[in-house]
Short mmCIF file of C-alpha atoms in Angstrom, two decimals:
data_model
loop_
_atom_site.label_atom_id
_atom_site.label_comp_id
_atom_site.label_asym_id
_atom_site.label_seq_id
_atom_site.Cartn_x
_atom_site.Cartn_y
_atom_site.Cartn_z
CA MET A 1 5.63 9.38 -11.14
CA VAL A 2 5.93 7.26 -14.49
CA VAL A 3 8.50 8.51 -17.23
CA VAL A 4 8.40 7.12 -20.40
CA LYS A 5 10.54 8.41 -23.39
CA GLY A 6 10.06 7.38 -26.95
CA SER A 7 9.39 8.28 -30.59
CA VAL A 8 5.97 7.81 -32.32
CA SER A 9 6.22 7.58 -36.22
CA ILE A 10 3.40 8.10 -38.49
CA ASN A 11 3.49 6.82 -42.05
CA ARG A 12 7.02 6.11 -41.63
CA GLY A 13 8.31 9.27 -40.75
CA GLU A 14 5.56 11.99 -41.34
CA LEU A 15 5.77 12.75 -37.63
CA GLU A 16 8.23 12.26 -34.99
CA ARG A 17 8.16 13.32 -31.56
CA THR A 18 10.01 12.72 -28.22
CA MET A 19 7.54 13.08 -25.43
CA PRO A 20 8.28 12.85 -21.63
CA ILE A 21 5.40 11.65 -19.65
CA THR A 22 4.97 13.23 -16.34
CA GLY A 23 1.97 13.78 -14.43
CA SER A 24 1.63 17.28 -15.26
CA PRO A 25 -2.02 19.06 -16.15
CA LEU A 26 -3.53 18.55 -19.42
CA LYS A 27 -2.40 21.97 -20.65
CA LYS A 28 1.07 21.39 -19.76
CA GLU A 29 1.09 18.18 -21.61
CA THR A 30 -0.19 19.83 -24.70
CA ASP A 31 2.35 22.64 -24.66
CA ALA A 32 5.19 20.23 -24.19
CA PHE A 33 3.93 18.11 -26.74
CA THR A 34 3.20 21.01 -29.41
CA LYS A 35 6.77 22.14 -29.20
CA SER A 36 8.07 18.49 -29.72
CA VAL A 37 6.24 17.81 -32.59
CA SER A 38 8.02 18.07 -35.90
CA ILE A 39 5.67 18.16 -39.04
CA ASN A 40 6.85 16.93 -42.62
CA ASN A 41 4.81 18.36 -45.17
CA LYS A 42 6.61 16.73 -48.13
CA GLU A 43 3.73 14.16 -48.38
CA MET A 44 0.73 16.61 -47.84
CA ASP A 45 -1.75 16.85 -50.56
CA ASN A 46 -1.88 20.64 -51.43
CA GLN A 47 -4.84 20.53 -53.87
CA PRO A 48 -7.08 23.65 -53.71
CA LEU A 49 -10.64 23.83 -52.97
CA ASN A 50 -13.09 25.29 -55.96
CA LEU A 51 -13.64 28.34 -54.16
CA ASP A 52 -13.57 31.95 -55.32
CA ASN A 53 -11.41 34.62 -54.42
CA HIS A 54 -13.83 36.39 -52.12
CA SER A 55 -14.58 32.98 -50.26
CA VAL A 56 -11.00 32.17 -49.72
CA GLU A 57 -10.23 36.00 -48.37
CA THR A 58 -13.05 35.50 -45.69
CA ILE A 59 -12.03 32.15 -44.51
CA GLN A 60 -8.25 33.55 -44.34
CA LYS A 61 -9.64 36.47 -42.43
CA LEU A 62 -11.55 34.28 -40.02
CA GLY A 63 -8.70 32.17 -39.29
CA ILE A 64 -10.40 28.92 -40.71
CA PHE A 65 -8.30 26.39 -42.39
CA TYR A 66 -9.97 24.45 -45.16
CA PRO A 67 -9.63 20.64 -45.05
CA THR A 68 -7.10 20.44 -47.83
CA SER A 69 -4.96 23.13 -46.56
CA PRO A 70 -1.48 22.32 -44.96
CA GLU A 71 -2.40 23.89 -41.61
CA HIS A 72 -5.60 21.88 -41.29
CA LYS A 73 -3.80 18.63 -41.89
CA ALA A 74 -0.95 19.58 -39.54
CA ALA A 75 -3.80 20.13 -36.94
CA VAL A 76 -5.17 16.77 -37.83
CA ARG A 77 -2.08 14.94 -37.60
CA LEU A 78 -1.43 16.75 -34.19
CA GLN A 79 -4.59 15.43 -32.64
CA LYS A 80 -3.98 12.01 -33.92
CA VAL A 81 -0.65 11.69 -32.47
CA TYR A 82 -1.73 13.37 -29.24
CA LYS A 83 -4.60 10.76 -28.89
CA SER A 84 -2.17 8.15 -29.72
CA TYR A 85 0.43 9.70 -26.77
CA ARG A 86 -2.80 9.53 -24.26
CA THR A 87 -3.13 5.95 -25.19
CA ARG A 88 0.31 5.13 -24.52
CA ARG A 89 0.44 6.95 -21.43
CA ILE A 90 -2.51 5.11 -20.06
CA LEU A 91 -1.01 1.39 -21.21
CA ALA A 92 2.43 2.74 -19.52
CA ASP A 93 0.84 3.42 -16.18
CA CYS A 94 -0.97 0.25 -16.40
CA ALA A 95 1.97 -1.67 -16.92
CA VAL A 96 3.68 0.12 -13.80
CA LEU A 97 0.33 -0.75 -11.81
CA VAL A 98 0.33 -4.49 -12.66
CA ASP A 99 3.98 -4.89 -11.87
CA GLN A 100 3.99 -2.78 -8.59
CA SER A 101 0.52 -2.43 -7.12
CA TRP A 102 -2.04 -4.38 -8.58
CA TRP A 103 -2.61 -6.40 -5.33
CA GLU A 104 -3.16 -3.29 -3.63
CA LEU A 105 -6.16 -2.23 -6.06
CA LEU A 106 -7.77 -5.52 -5.76
CA ASP A 107 -7.46 -5.79 -2.11
CA PHE A 108 -8.70 -2.40 -1.79
CA ALA A 109 -11.62 -3.08 -3.81
CA GLU A 110 -12.59 -6.18 -2.16
CA LEU A 111 -12.42 -4.47 1.03
CA LYS A 112 -14.49 -1.62 0.14
CA TRP A 113 -17.14 -3.84 -1.12
CA ILE A 114 -17.42 -5.88 1.95
CA SER A 115 -17.07 -2.92 4.21
CA ILE A 116 -18.92 0.10 2.63
CA SER A 117 -20.18 -0.09 -1.05
CA PHE A 118 -22.24 -3.17 -0.46
CA PHE A 119 -24.09 -1.63 2.41
CA ASP A 120 -27.80 -0.46 1.72
CA ILE A 121 -29.61 0.14 4.96
CA LYS A 122 -33.20 -0.07 2.77
CA LYS A 123 -32.32 -3.38 1.24
CA HIS A 124 -32.68 -6.63 3.32
CA GLN A 125 -29.58 -8.80 3.30
CA ALA A 126 -29.63 -12.57 3.24
CA ALA A 127 -27.89 -14.39 6.01
CA ILE A 128 -25.74 -16.01 3.27
CA SER A 129 -24.67 -12.75 1.96
CA ARG A 130 -23.80 -11.34 5.65
CA TRP A 131 -21.68 -14.73 6.43
CA SER A 132 -19.96 -14.23 2.99
CA ARG A 133 -18.75 -10.81 4.04
CA GLY A 134 -17.80 -12.01 7.52
CA LYS A 135 -15.90 -14.77 6.06
CA LYS A 136 -13.83 -12.48 3.72
CA LYS A 137 -12.94 -10.23 6.69
CA ALA A 138 -12.01 -13.10 8.89
CA GLY A 139 -9.75 -14.37 6.05
CA ARG A 140 -7.92 -11.09 5.79
CA VAL A 141 -6.65 -11.29 9.19
CA GLY A 142 -6.16 -15.29 9.23
CA LYS A 143 -3.87 -15.04 6.01
CA GLY A 144 -1.25 -17.97 6.35
CA LEU A 145 -3.04 -19.88 9.02
CA SER A 146 -3.35 -22.88 6.55
CA SER A 147 0.46 -23.20 6.78
CA ASP A 148 0.58 -23.08 10.57
CA ASP A 149 -2.58 -23.55 12.92
CA SER A 150 -0.54 -21.97 15.70
CA ALA A 151 0.50 -18.91 14.04
CA GLN A 152 -0.23 -15.83 15.68
CA LYS A 153 -3.04 -13.55 14.27
CA LEU A 154 -3.31 -9.67 14.88
CA THR A 155 -4.85 -8.79 18.41
CA ASP A 156 -8.62 -7.97 18.49
CA LYS A 157 -8.05 -4.48 18.44
CA HIS A 158 -6.00 -4.50 15.57
CA TRP A 159 -8.42 -6.63 13.51
CA LEU A 160 -10.34 -3.25 12.58
CA GLU A 161 -6.82 -2.00 10.88
CA ALA A 162 -6.64 -5.08 8.54
CA ILE A 163 -10.14 -5.00 7.25
CA ASP A 164 -10.24 -1.12 6.80
CA PRO A 165 -9.83 -0.49 3.04
CA ARG A 166 -7.40 2.31 4.25
CA HIS A 167 -5.68 0.31 6.81
CA ARG A 168 -5.73 3.17 9.40
CA TYR A 169 -3.98 2.72 12.29
CA GLY A 170 -5.75 0.00 14.55
CA HIS A 171 -5.27 1.72 18.13
CA ASN A 172 -6.98 4.86 16.48
CA LEU A 173 -9.62 3.00 15.10
CA GLN A 174 -10.61 1.80 18.31
CA PHE A 175 -11.64 5.19 19.65
CA TYR A 176 -14.05 5.37 17.06
CA TYR A 177 -15.27 1.81 17.35
CA GLU A 178 -16.22 2.27 20.75
CA ARG A 179 -18.19 5.44 19.77
CA TRP A 180 -20.00 3.54 17.13
CA LEU A 181 -20.77 0.54 19.95
CA ASP A 182 -22.12 3.19 22.29
CA ALA A 183 -24.14 4.98 19.46
CA LYS A 184 -25.92 1.46 19.03
CA CYS A 185 -26.34 2.19 15.27
CA ARG A 186 -27.64 0.05 12.50
CA GLN A 187 -25.14 0.97 10.18
CA PRO A 188 -21.93 -1.14 9.70
CA PHE A 189 -18.92 0.59 11.35
CA PHE A 190 -17.00 1.48 8.40
CA TYR A 191 -19.93 2.74 6.33
CA TRP A 192 -20.98 4.79 9.68
CA LEU A 193 -17.53 6.00 10.12
CA ASP A 194 -16.89 7.49 6.52
CA VAL A 195 -20.17 8.03 4.90
CA GLY A 196 -22.57 7.46 7.53
CA GLU A 197 -24.11 9.00 10.57
CA GLY A 198 -20.38 9.06 12.05
CA LYS A 199 -18.77 10.72 9.38
CA GLU A 200 -18.62 14.12 11.28
CA VAL A 201 -17.58 12.69 14.48
CA ASN A 202 -14.43 13.99 15.73
CA LEU A 203 -13.01 12.52 19.10
CA GLU A 204 -10.59 14.65 21.37
CA ALA A 205 -8.59 11.55 22.03
CA CYS A 206 -7.95 10.92 18.42
CA PRO A 207 -8.74 14.09 16.25
CA ARG A 208 -10.03 13.22 12.51
CA SER A 209 -6.86 14.84 11.34
CA LYS A 210 -4.71 12.58 13.13
CA PHE A 211 -7.10 9.64 12.57
CA GLN A 212 -7.09 10.03 8.88
CA LYS A 213 -3.37 10.67 8.47
CA GLN A 214 -1.93 7.79 10.36
CA CYS A 215 -2.44 4.88 7.80
CA ILE A 216 -0.10 1.66 8.08
CA LYS A 217 1.75 0.79 4.83
CA TYR A 218 0.74 -3.00 4.00
CA LEU A 219 3.53 -4.46 1.88
CA GLY A 220 2.67 -6.06 -1.38
CA PRO A 221 4.62 -9.20 -2.59
CA THR A 222 7.05 -7.21 -4.47
CA GLU A 223 7.82 -4.39 -2.11
CA ARG A 224 8.31 -7.38 0.83
CA LYS A 225 11.16 -8.64 -0.74
CA ALA A 226 13.31 -5.38 0.22
CA TYR A 227 12.86 -6.30 3.81
CA GLU A 228 13.97 -10.16 3.62
CA VAL A 229 16.71 -11.04 5.76
CA VAL A 230 18.81 -14.25 5.40
CA ILE A 231 21.10 -15.59 7.77
CA GLU A 232 24.69 -16.61 6.66
CA GLN A 233 27.67 -17.85 8.60
CA GLY A 234 25.50 -16.58 11.70
CA LYS A 235 25.20 -12.93 10.29
CA LEU A 236 21.92 -11.38 9.13
CA LEU A 237 21.95 -9.71 5.62
CA TYR A 238 19.19 -8.37 3.35
CA LYS A 239 18.61 -11.04 0.61
CA MET A 240 18.11 -8.44 -2.21
CA THR A 241 21.20 -6.39 -1.75
CA GLY A 242 23.44 -8.53 0.49
CA GLU A 243 23.92 -5.99 2.52
CA LEU A 244 24.31 -6.64 6.34
CA VAL A 245 21.66 -5.71 8.73
CA HIS A 246 22.85 -2.67 10.99
CA THR A 247 20.24 -1.10 13.27
CA THR A 248 20.53 2.45 14.64
CA GLU A 249 20.12 4.05 18.18
CA ASP A 250 17.56 6.85 16.58
CA ALA A 251 15.01 4.28 15.30
CA LYS A 252 13.49 1.08 16.49
CA SER A 253 13.89 -1.92 14.29
CA ILE A 254 11.23 -4.83 14.19
CA PHE A 255 11.13 -7.98 12.95
CA VAL A 256 8.67 -10.85 11.98
CA LEU A 257 8.80 -14.59 11.05
CA ASP A 258 6.15 -15.87 8.79
CA THR A 259 4.97 -19.24 8.54
CA SER A 260 7.54 -20.23 5.96
CA LYS A 261 10.31 -19.28 8.17
CA THR A 262 11.16 -16.13 6.23
CA LEU A 263 12.40 -13.26 8.11
CA TYR A 264 11.86 -9.49 7.45
CA VAL A 265 13.32 -6.82 9.20
CA GLY A 266 12.67 -2.90 8.97
CA LYS A 267 12.34 0.07 10.79
CA LYS A 268 9.30 1.03 12.90
CA LYS A 269 7.21 4.18 11.96
CA LYS A 270 4.66 4.65 14.44
CA GLY A 271 1.44 5.01 12.67
CA THR A 272 3.00 4.25 9.04
CA PHE A 273 5.02 1.10 9.40
CA GLN A 274 4.72 -1.47 11.93
CA HIS A 275 4.60 -5.23 12.47
CA SER A 276 1.47 -5.77 10.48
CA SER A 277 3.25 -3.81 7.53
CA PHE A 278 5.38 -6.76 6.63
CA LEU A 279 2.65 -9.38 5.91
CA ALA A 280 -0.17 -7.07 5.06
CA GLY A 281 -1.98 -7.89 8.19
CA GLY A 282 -1.32 -11.77 7.90
CA VAL A 283 -0.41 -14.06 10.57
CA THR A 284 3.19 -14.49 12.01
CA THR A 285 5.41 -17.54 13.78
CA ALA A 286 7.14 -14.73 15.53
CA ALA A 287 7.48 -10.81 15.90
CA GLY A 288 9.50 -8.36 18.09
CA ARG A 289 12.08 -6.01 18.28
CA LEU A 290 15.88 -6.60 17.76
CA ILE A 291 19.17 -4.74 17.61
CA VAL A 292 21.94 -5.66 15.03
CA GLU A 293 25.32 -4.47 14.52
CA THR A 294 27.00 -5.03 11.24
CA GLY A 295 25.22 -8.41 10.81
CA ILE A 296 25.73 -9.56 14.23
CA LEU A 297 22.44 -9.97 16.55
CA LYS A 298 22.84 -8.07 19.81
CA ALA A 299 19.40 -7.97 21.31
CA VAL A 300 16.10 -9.44 20.65
CA TRP A 301 12.85 -9.45 22.37
CA PRO A 302 9.33 -10.47 22.07
CA HIS A 303 7.32 -7.08 21.54
CA SER A 304 4.51 -6.36 19.25
CA GLY A 305 1.67 -4.43 19.95
CA HIS A 306 -0.15 -6.19 16.79
CA TYR A 307 0.48 -9.45 17.62
CA TRP A 308 1.31 -9.91 21.32
CA PRO A 309 3.77 -12.84 20.75
CA THR A 310 3.64 -15.51 23.37
CA GLU A 311 6.95 -16.75 25.31
CA GLU A 312 6.24 -20.11 23.59
CA LYS A 313 6.62 -18.66 20.06
CA PHE A 314 9.55 -16.52 21.27
CA GLN A 315 11.59 -19.60 22.20
CA ASP A 316 10.58 -21.22 18.88
CA PHE A 317 12.12 -17.90 17.23
CA LEU A 318 15.44 -18.43 19.26
CA SER A 319 15.51 -22.21 18.04
CA PHE A 320 15.06 -20.91 14.78
CA LEU A 321 18.45 -18.47 14.86
CA ARG A 322 20.41 -21.39 16.73
CA GLU A 323 19.53 -23.62 13.84
CA ASN A 324 20.81 -20.95 11.58
CA ASN A 325 23.98 -20.89 13.52
CA VAL A 326 23.49 -17.37 15.26
CA ASP A 327 25.47 -17.29 18.43
CA LEU A 328 23.00 -16.23 21.38
CA THR A 329 25.62 -16.43 24.14
CA ASP A 330 25.82 -12.90 24.71
CA VAL A 331 22.48 -11.84 22.96
CA GLU A 332 20.00 -9.93 25.25
CA THR A 333 16.43 -11.42 25.19
CA SER A 334 14.69 -8.77 27.23
CA ALA A 335 13.24 -5.30 26.69
CA LEU A 336 16.12 -2.77 26.63
CA ASP A 337 13.90 0.47 26.79
CA GLU A 338 11.79 1.70 29.54
CA GLU A 339 8.61 2.11 27.00
CA ASP A 340 8.97 -1.60 25.89
CA ARG A 341 9.31 -2.57 29.55
CA MET A 342 6.12 -0.81 30.56
CA LEU A 343 4.24 -2.09 27.37
CA CYS A 344 5.36 -5.69 27.94
CA LYS A 345 4.17 -5.30 31.74
CA ARG A 346 0.84 -3.74 30.57
CA ARG A 347 0.51 -6.89 28.25
CA SER A 348 1.17 -9.15 30.99
CA ILE A 349 -1.77 -7.57 33.02
CA ASP A 350 -4.11 -7.63 30.20
CA CYS A 351 -3.72 -11.37 29.68
CA LEU A 352 -4.26 -11.89 33.36
CA ARG A 353 -7.47 -10.03 33.08
CA SER A 354 -8.66 -11.89 30.15
CA ASN A 355 -7.73 -15.31 31.62
CA PRO A 356 -8.44 -14.94 35.42
CA LEU A 357 -8.17 -18.64 35.81
CA ASP A 358 -4.34 -18.64 34.98
CA GLN A 359 -3.67 -16.39 37.94
CA ASN A 360 -4.37 -19.56 40.35
CA HIS A 361 -1.40 -21.38 38.54
#
């Protein structure tokens, strides 16, 4: 909600108003505006029209204001001020939009163009056009690779989440993606899913109601600052507020380290806020879970379903902590809860299946 308070002056004082801008319907806005407008009639031109008495009486009975009447001029001024208010409201909304979420609109527009809007099944697409769209999608997942060639991208099944204009949870998208593959449809996946032949598909494994509701929050540059953590004298604290990081038992706390060695920490909310949220689907140097008590690191381990951090990257992260004077002597570096242990084990099995030659080493 945008709230703007101000005073509009017409002709140096003829009209004054103080108008709160809320998101209310037009009728409520008009009523509120009408009540707050004070009209000064001192400078109004009251010259009458050359009408006979019968005409004037007829006009008054019909409730019609003739152009030079005070009532007519008041109505005209009211209308002008209201139009001015509407313009100012739009400008105020735009200012907030530019400051807070301009990147989201641009991002959404580009992703929608490359995923849905650009598709026309009746129109032949040149190879260069298809490559262009593919490059843009791949670029979304590989953001930050130029800073570190060894950085970790999202896992394959979560690519869909990053290139989805709505950023629906990648795990859920996978169910519909497999159905799309089975359908052998000519329509691109997101077109098929949202407006094409698959828009009515409702899977038992992931009902549409759940599927549409679980959208991952991708942070923009401004929002991301609230999660940035620095290390001072071996303790973790939020850079923006100076508050010591303190995790709680009732919520899982997650972290990522970007390619510029900037650390971000936040609470995980399944289907809403996950590792991919911090860098908007971009690459990471490290990712996982941690436990911190009043700034002191108690446990950290490399668990992330979105990035599947390697042991090598985890060791690099521990080196980063040591370089910043974090005492790791009593820090636990393995999963502390059963769910994470099972997921880590499953990840190891999946890695062996995808790299069968590694089993011999």
